[in-house]
mmCIF file of C-alpha atoms in Angstrom:
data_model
loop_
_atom_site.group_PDB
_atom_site.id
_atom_site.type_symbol
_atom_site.label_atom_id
_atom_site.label_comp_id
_atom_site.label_asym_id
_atom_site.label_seq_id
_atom_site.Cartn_x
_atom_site.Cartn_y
_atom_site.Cartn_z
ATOM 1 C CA UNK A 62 53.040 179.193 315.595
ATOM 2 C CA UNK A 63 52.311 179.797 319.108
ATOM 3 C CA UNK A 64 49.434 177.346 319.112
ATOM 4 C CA UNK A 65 51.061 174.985 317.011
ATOM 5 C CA UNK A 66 54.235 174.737 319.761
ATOM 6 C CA UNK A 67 51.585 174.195 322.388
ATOM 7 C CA UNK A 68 50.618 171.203 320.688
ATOM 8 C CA UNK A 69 53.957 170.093 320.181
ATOM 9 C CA UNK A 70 55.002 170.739 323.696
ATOM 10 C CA UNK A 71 55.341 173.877 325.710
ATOM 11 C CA UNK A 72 58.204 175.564 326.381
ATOM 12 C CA UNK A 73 60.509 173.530 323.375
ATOM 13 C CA UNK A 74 62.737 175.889 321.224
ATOM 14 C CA UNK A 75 62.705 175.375 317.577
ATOM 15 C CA UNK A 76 66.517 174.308 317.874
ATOM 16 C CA UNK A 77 65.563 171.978 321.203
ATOM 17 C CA UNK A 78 62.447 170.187 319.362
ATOM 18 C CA UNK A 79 64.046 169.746 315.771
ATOM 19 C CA UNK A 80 67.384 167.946 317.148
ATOM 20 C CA UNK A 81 64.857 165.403 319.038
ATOM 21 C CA UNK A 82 62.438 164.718 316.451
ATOM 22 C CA UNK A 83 65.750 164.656 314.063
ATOM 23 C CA UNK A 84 67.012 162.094 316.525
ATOM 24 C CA UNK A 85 63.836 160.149 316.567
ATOM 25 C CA UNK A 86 63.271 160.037 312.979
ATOM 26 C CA UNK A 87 66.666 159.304 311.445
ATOM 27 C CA UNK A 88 67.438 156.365 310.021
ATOM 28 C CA UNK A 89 70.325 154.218 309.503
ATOM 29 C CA UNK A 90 71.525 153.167 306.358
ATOM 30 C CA UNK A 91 74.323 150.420 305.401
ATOM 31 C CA UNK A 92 77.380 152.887 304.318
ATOM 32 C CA UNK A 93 80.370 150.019 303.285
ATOM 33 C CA UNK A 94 80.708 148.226 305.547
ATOM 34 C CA UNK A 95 78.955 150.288 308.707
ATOM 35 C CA UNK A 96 75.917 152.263 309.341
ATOM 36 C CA UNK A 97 74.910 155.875 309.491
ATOM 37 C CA UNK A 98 72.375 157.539 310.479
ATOM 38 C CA UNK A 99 70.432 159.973 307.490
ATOM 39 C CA UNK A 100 70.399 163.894 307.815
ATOM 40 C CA UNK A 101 66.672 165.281 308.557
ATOM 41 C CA UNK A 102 65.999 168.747 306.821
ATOM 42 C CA UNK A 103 63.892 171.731 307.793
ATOM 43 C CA UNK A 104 61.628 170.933 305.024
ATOM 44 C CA UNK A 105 61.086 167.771 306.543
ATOM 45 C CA UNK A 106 60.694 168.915 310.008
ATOM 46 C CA UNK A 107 58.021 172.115 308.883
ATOM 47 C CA UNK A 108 56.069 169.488 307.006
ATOM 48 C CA UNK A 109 55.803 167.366 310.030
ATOM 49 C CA UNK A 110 54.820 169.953 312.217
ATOM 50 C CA UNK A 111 51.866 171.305 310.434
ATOM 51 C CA UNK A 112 50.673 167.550 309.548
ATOM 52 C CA UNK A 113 50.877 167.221 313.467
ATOM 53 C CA UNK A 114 48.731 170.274 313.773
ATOM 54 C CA UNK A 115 46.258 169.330 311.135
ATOM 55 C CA UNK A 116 45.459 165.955 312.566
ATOM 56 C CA UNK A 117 45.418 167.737 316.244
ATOM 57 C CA UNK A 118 42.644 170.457 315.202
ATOM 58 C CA UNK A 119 39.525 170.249 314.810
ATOM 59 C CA UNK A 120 37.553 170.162 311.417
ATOM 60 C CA UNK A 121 35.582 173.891 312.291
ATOM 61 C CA UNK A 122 39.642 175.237 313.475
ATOM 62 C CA UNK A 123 41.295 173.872 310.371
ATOM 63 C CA UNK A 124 38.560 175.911 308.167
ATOM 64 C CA UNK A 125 39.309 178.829 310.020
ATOM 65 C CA UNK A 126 43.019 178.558 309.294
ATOM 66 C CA UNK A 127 42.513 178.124 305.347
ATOM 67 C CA UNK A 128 40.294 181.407 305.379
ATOM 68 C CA UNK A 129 43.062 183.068 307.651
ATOM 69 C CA UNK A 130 45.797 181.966 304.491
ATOM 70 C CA UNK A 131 43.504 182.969 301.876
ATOM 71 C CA UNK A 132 43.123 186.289 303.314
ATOM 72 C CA UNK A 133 47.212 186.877 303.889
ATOM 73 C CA UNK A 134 47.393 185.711 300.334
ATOM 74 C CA UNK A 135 45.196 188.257 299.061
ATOM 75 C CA UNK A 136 46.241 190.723 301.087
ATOM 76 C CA UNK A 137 49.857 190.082 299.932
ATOM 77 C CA UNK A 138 48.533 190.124 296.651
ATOM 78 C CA UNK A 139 46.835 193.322 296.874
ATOM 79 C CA UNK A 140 49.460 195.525 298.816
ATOM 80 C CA UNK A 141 51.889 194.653 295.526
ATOM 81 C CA UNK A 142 49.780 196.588 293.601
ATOM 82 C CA UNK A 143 51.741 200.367 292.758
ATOM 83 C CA UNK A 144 50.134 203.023 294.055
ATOM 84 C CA UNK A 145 49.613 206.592 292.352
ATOM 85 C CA UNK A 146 51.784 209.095 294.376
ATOM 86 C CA UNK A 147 49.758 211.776 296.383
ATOM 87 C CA UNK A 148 50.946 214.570 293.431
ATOM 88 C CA UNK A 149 49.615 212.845 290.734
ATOM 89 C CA UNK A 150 45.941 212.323 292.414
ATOM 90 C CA UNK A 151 45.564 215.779 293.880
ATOM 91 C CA UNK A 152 46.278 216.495 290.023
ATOM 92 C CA UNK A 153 43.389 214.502 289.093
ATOM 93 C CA UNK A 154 41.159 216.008 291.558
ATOM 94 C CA UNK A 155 42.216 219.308 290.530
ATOM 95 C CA UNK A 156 41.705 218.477 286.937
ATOM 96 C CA UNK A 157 38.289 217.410 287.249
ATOM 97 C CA UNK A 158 37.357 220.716 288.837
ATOM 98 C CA UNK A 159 39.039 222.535 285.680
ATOM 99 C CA UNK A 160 36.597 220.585 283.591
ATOM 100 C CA UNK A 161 33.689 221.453 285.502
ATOM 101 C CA UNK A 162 34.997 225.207 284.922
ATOM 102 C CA UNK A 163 35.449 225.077 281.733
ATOM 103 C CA UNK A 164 32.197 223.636 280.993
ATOM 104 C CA UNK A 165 30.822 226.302 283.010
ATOM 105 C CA UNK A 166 32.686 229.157 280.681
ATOM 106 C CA UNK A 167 31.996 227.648 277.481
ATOM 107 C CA UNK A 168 28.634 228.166 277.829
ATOM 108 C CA UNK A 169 28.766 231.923 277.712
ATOM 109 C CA UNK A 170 31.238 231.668 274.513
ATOM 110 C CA UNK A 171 28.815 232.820 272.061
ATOM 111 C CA UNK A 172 26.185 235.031 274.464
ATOM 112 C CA UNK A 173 23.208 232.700 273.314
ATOM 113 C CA UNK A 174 20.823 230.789 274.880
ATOM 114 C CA UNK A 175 20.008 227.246 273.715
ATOM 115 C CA UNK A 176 16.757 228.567 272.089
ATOM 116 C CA UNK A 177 18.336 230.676 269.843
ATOM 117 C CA UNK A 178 21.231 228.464 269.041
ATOM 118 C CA UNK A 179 18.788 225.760 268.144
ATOM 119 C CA UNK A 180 17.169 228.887 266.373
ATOM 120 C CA UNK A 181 19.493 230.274 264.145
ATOM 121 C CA UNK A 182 21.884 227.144 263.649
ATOM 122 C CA UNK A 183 19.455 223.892 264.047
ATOM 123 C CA UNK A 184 21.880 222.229 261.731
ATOM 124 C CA UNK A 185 25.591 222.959 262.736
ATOM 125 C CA UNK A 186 28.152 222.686 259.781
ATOM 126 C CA UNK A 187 31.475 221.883 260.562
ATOM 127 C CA UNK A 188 33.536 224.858 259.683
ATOM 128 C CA UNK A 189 36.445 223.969 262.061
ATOM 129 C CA UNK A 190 38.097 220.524 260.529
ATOM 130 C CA UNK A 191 40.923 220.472 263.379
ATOM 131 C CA UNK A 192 38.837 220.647 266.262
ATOM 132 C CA UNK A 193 39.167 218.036 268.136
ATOM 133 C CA UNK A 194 35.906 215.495 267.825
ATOM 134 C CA UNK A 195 35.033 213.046 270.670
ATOM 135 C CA UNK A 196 33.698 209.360 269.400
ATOM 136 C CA UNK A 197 35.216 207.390 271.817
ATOM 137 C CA UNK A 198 33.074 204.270 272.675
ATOM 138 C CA UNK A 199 32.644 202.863 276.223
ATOM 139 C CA UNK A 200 34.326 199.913 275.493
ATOM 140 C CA UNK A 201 37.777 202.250 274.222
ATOM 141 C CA UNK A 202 37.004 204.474 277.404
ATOM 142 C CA UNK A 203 37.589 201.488 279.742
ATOM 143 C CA UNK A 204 40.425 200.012 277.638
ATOM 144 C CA UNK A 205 42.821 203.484 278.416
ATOM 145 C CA UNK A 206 45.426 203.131 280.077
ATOM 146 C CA UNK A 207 46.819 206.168 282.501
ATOM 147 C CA UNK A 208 49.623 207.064 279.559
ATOM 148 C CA UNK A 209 47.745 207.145 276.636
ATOM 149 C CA UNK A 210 44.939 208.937 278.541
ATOM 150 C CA UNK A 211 46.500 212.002 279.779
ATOM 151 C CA UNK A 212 48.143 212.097 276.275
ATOM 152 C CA UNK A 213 44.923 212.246 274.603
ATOM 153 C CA UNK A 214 43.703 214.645 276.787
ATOM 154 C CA UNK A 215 46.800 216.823 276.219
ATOM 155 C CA UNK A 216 46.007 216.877 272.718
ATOM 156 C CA UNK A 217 42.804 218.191 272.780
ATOM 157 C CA UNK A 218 43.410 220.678 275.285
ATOM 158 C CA UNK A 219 46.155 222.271 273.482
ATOM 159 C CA UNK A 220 44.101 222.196 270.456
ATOM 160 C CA UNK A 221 41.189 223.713 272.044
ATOM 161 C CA UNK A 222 43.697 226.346 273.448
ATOM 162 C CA UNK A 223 44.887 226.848 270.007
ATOM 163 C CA UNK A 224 40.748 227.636 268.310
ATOM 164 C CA UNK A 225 40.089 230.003 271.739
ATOM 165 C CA UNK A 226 43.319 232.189 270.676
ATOM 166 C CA UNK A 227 42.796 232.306 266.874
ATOM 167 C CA UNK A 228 38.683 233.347 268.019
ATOM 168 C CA UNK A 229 39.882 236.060 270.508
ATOM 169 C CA UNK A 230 41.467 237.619 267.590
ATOM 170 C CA UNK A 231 38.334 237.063 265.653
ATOM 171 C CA UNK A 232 36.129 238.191 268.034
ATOM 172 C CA UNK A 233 38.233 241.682 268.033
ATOM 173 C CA UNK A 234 37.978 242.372 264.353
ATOM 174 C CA UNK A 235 34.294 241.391 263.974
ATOM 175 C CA UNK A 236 31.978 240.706 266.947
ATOM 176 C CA UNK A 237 33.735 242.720 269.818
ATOM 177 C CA UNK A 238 30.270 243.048 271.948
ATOM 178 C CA UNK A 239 30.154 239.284 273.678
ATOM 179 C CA UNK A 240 31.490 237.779 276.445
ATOM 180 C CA UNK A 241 35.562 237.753 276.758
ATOM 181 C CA UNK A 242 37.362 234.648 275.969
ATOM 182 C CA UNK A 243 39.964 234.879 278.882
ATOM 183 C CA UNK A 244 37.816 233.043 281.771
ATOM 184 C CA UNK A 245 37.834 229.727 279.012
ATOM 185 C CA UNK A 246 41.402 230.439 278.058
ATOM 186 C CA UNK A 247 42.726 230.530 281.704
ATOM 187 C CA UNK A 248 40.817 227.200 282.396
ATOM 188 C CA UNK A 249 42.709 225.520 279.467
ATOM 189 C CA UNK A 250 45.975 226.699 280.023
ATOM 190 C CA UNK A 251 45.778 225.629 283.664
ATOM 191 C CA UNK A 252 44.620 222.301 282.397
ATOM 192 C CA UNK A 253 47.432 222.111 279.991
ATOM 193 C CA UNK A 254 49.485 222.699 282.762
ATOM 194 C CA UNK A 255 48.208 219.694 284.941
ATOM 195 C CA UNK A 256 48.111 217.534 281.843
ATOM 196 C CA UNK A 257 51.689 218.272 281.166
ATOM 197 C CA UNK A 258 53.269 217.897 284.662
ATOM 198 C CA UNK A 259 51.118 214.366 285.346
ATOM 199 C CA UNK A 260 52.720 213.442 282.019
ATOM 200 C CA UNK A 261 56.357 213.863 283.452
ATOM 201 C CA UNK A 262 55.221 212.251 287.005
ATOM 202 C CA UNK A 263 55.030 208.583 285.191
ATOM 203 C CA UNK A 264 58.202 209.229 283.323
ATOM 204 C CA UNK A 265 56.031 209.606 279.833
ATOM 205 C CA UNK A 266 56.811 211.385 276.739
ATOM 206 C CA UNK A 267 54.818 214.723 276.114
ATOM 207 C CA UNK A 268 52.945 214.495 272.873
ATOM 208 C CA UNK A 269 53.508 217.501 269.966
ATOM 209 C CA UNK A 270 51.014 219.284 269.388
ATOM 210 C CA UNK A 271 50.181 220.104 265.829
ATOM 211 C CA UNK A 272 48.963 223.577 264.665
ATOM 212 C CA UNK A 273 45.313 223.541 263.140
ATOM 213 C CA UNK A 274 44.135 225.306 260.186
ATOM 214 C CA UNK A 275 41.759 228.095 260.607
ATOM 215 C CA UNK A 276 38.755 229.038 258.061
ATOM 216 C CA UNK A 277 38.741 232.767 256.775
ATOM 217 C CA UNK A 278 35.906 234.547 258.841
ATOM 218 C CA UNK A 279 34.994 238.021 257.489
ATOM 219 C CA UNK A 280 31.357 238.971 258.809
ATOM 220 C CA UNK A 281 30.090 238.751 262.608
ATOM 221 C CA UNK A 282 28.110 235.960 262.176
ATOM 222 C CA UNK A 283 31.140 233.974 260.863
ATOM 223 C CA UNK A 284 32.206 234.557 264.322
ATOM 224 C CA UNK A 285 28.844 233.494 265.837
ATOM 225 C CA UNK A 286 28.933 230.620 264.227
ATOM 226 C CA UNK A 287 32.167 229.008 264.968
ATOM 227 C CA UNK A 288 31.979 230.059 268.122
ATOM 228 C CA UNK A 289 29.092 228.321 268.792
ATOM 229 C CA UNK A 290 30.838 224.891 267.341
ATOM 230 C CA UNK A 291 33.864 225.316 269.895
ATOM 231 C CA UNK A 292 31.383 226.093 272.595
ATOM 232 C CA UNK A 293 29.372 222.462 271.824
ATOM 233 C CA UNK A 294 32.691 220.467 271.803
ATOM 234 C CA UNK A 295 33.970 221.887 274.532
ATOM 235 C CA UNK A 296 31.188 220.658 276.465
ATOM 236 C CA UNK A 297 31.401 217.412 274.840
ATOM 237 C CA UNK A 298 35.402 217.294 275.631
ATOM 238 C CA UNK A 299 34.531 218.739 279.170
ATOM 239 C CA UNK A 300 32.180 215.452 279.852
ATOM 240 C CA UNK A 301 34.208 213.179 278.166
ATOM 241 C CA UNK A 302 37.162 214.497 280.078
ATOM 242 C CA UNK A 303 36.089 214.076 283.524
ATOM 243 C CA UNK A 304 34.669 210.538 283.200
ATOM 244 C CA UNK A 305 37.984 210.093 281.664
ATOM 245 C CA UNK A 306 39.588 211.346 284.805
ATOM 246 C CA UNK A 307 37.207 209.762 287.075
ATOM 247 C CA UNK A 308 38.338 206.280 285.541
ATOM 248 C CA UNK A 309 41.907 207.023 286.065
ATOM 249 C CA UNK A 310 41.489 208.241 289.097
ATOM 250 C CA UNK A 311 40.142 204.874 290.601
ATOM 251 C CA UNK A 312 42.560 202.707 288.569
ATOM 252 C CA UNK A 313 45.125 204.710 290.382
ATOM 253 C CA UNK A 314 43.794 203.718 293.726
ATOM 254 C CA UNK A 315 43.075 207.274 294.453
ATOM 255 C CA UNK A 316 41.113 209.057 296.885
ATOM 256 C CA UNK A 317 37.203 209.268 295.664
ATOM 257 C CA UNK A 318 36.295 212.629 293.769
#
């Protein structure tokens, strides 16, 4: 505006210059049987000023101004947007890390290496119908929105919480020599525990978990054997999971993990 009043003339107030121009530019009009002179608005008098300016700058100053709009526009545009609060992406960040843990302790789950899983089960049956199974394309991955995200991810959790507890009983009455199931179980539950309070944060409702049947195990290798299948889709879930959480945590215009 500055530059615009110094083209106008320096040192005019906005009140000063408007009731001059107003004065210059009215116009009288036959009203019975005299004359009047017509009301100028501030509509008016803006669009005359920056016509003035137009036709007073120079072709290279006038494209300078448009990118100058633009760029207020988008930047007006762009501040709108809601921002995450600071709670909910330290959650994701510390959610991520969970994954990365759990991944880590699922691998000792069963006490094999990949040799001899590939060994003695080289084609896994399904003997655990409720656990949860990841088939989500790229194209669904993307389409997520931060509710029904966190709600998924809920769901599994607390049904992979659910298989670890029914195998730590298993593992007592039939294979006691492996690996304890409490590093994996403390992972979960403190994942169920971010889940849950993120949930609350964007005023969602927490999904029910339902409780999953269970096959009857009665020899060690029974217990080998599913505990080999929650190992493998806990790794799958773990991956899954933290692209998952990667993706939410950039469409919430959080910090970089």
């Amino acid at each position: 505006m500055a530059a615009m009043w110094g083209l106008l003339g320096a040192g005019t107030s906005w009140e000063n210059w408007r009731e001059n121009w107003a004065d210059r530019a009215g116009r009288e009009e036959q009203v019975g049987g005299g004359t009047r002179k017509r009301g100028v608005t501030d509509d008016a008098l803006v669009h005359v000023v920056f016509t003035t300016t137009f036709s007073l700058m120079s072709p290279k100053s006038i494209t300078g101004l448009l990118h100058l709009l633009l760029l207020a526009e988008l930047f007006v545009h762009t501040s709108t947007r809601p921002a995450q609060t600071p709670s909910l992406c330290g959650n994701f960040g510390s959610m991520i890390v969970y994954t990365q843990k759990l991944m880590s302790s699922s691998k000792g789950l069963h006490c094999l290496s990949d040799d001899e899983v590939n060994m003695y089960f080289p084609s896994m049956k399904n003997k655990l119908q409720d656990l949860p199974r990841i088939q989500h394309t790229a194209a669904h991955h993307g389409s997520m929105n931060v509710s029904e995200s966190l709600s998924q991810l809920y769901l599994y959790t607390k049904s992979f919480k659910l298989h670890v507890d029914w195998l730590k009983t298993a593992k007592e009455q039939y294979s006691p020599a492996c690996q304890s199931t409490e590093a994996i179980n403390s992972n979960l539950r403190q994942l169920s525990n971010l889940l849950y309070s993120s949930i609350h944060q964007i005023s969602a409702e927490v999904p029910q978990s339902m409780t999953p049947s269970f096959p009857n195990v009665s020899t060690a290798f029974d217990v080998l054997q599913v505990s080999v299948e929650i190992a493998e889709r806990i790794q799958v879930f773990c991956d899954w999971s933290r692209r998952v959480l990667l993706h939410l945590n950039h469409m919430s215009r959080c910090p970089r993990h």
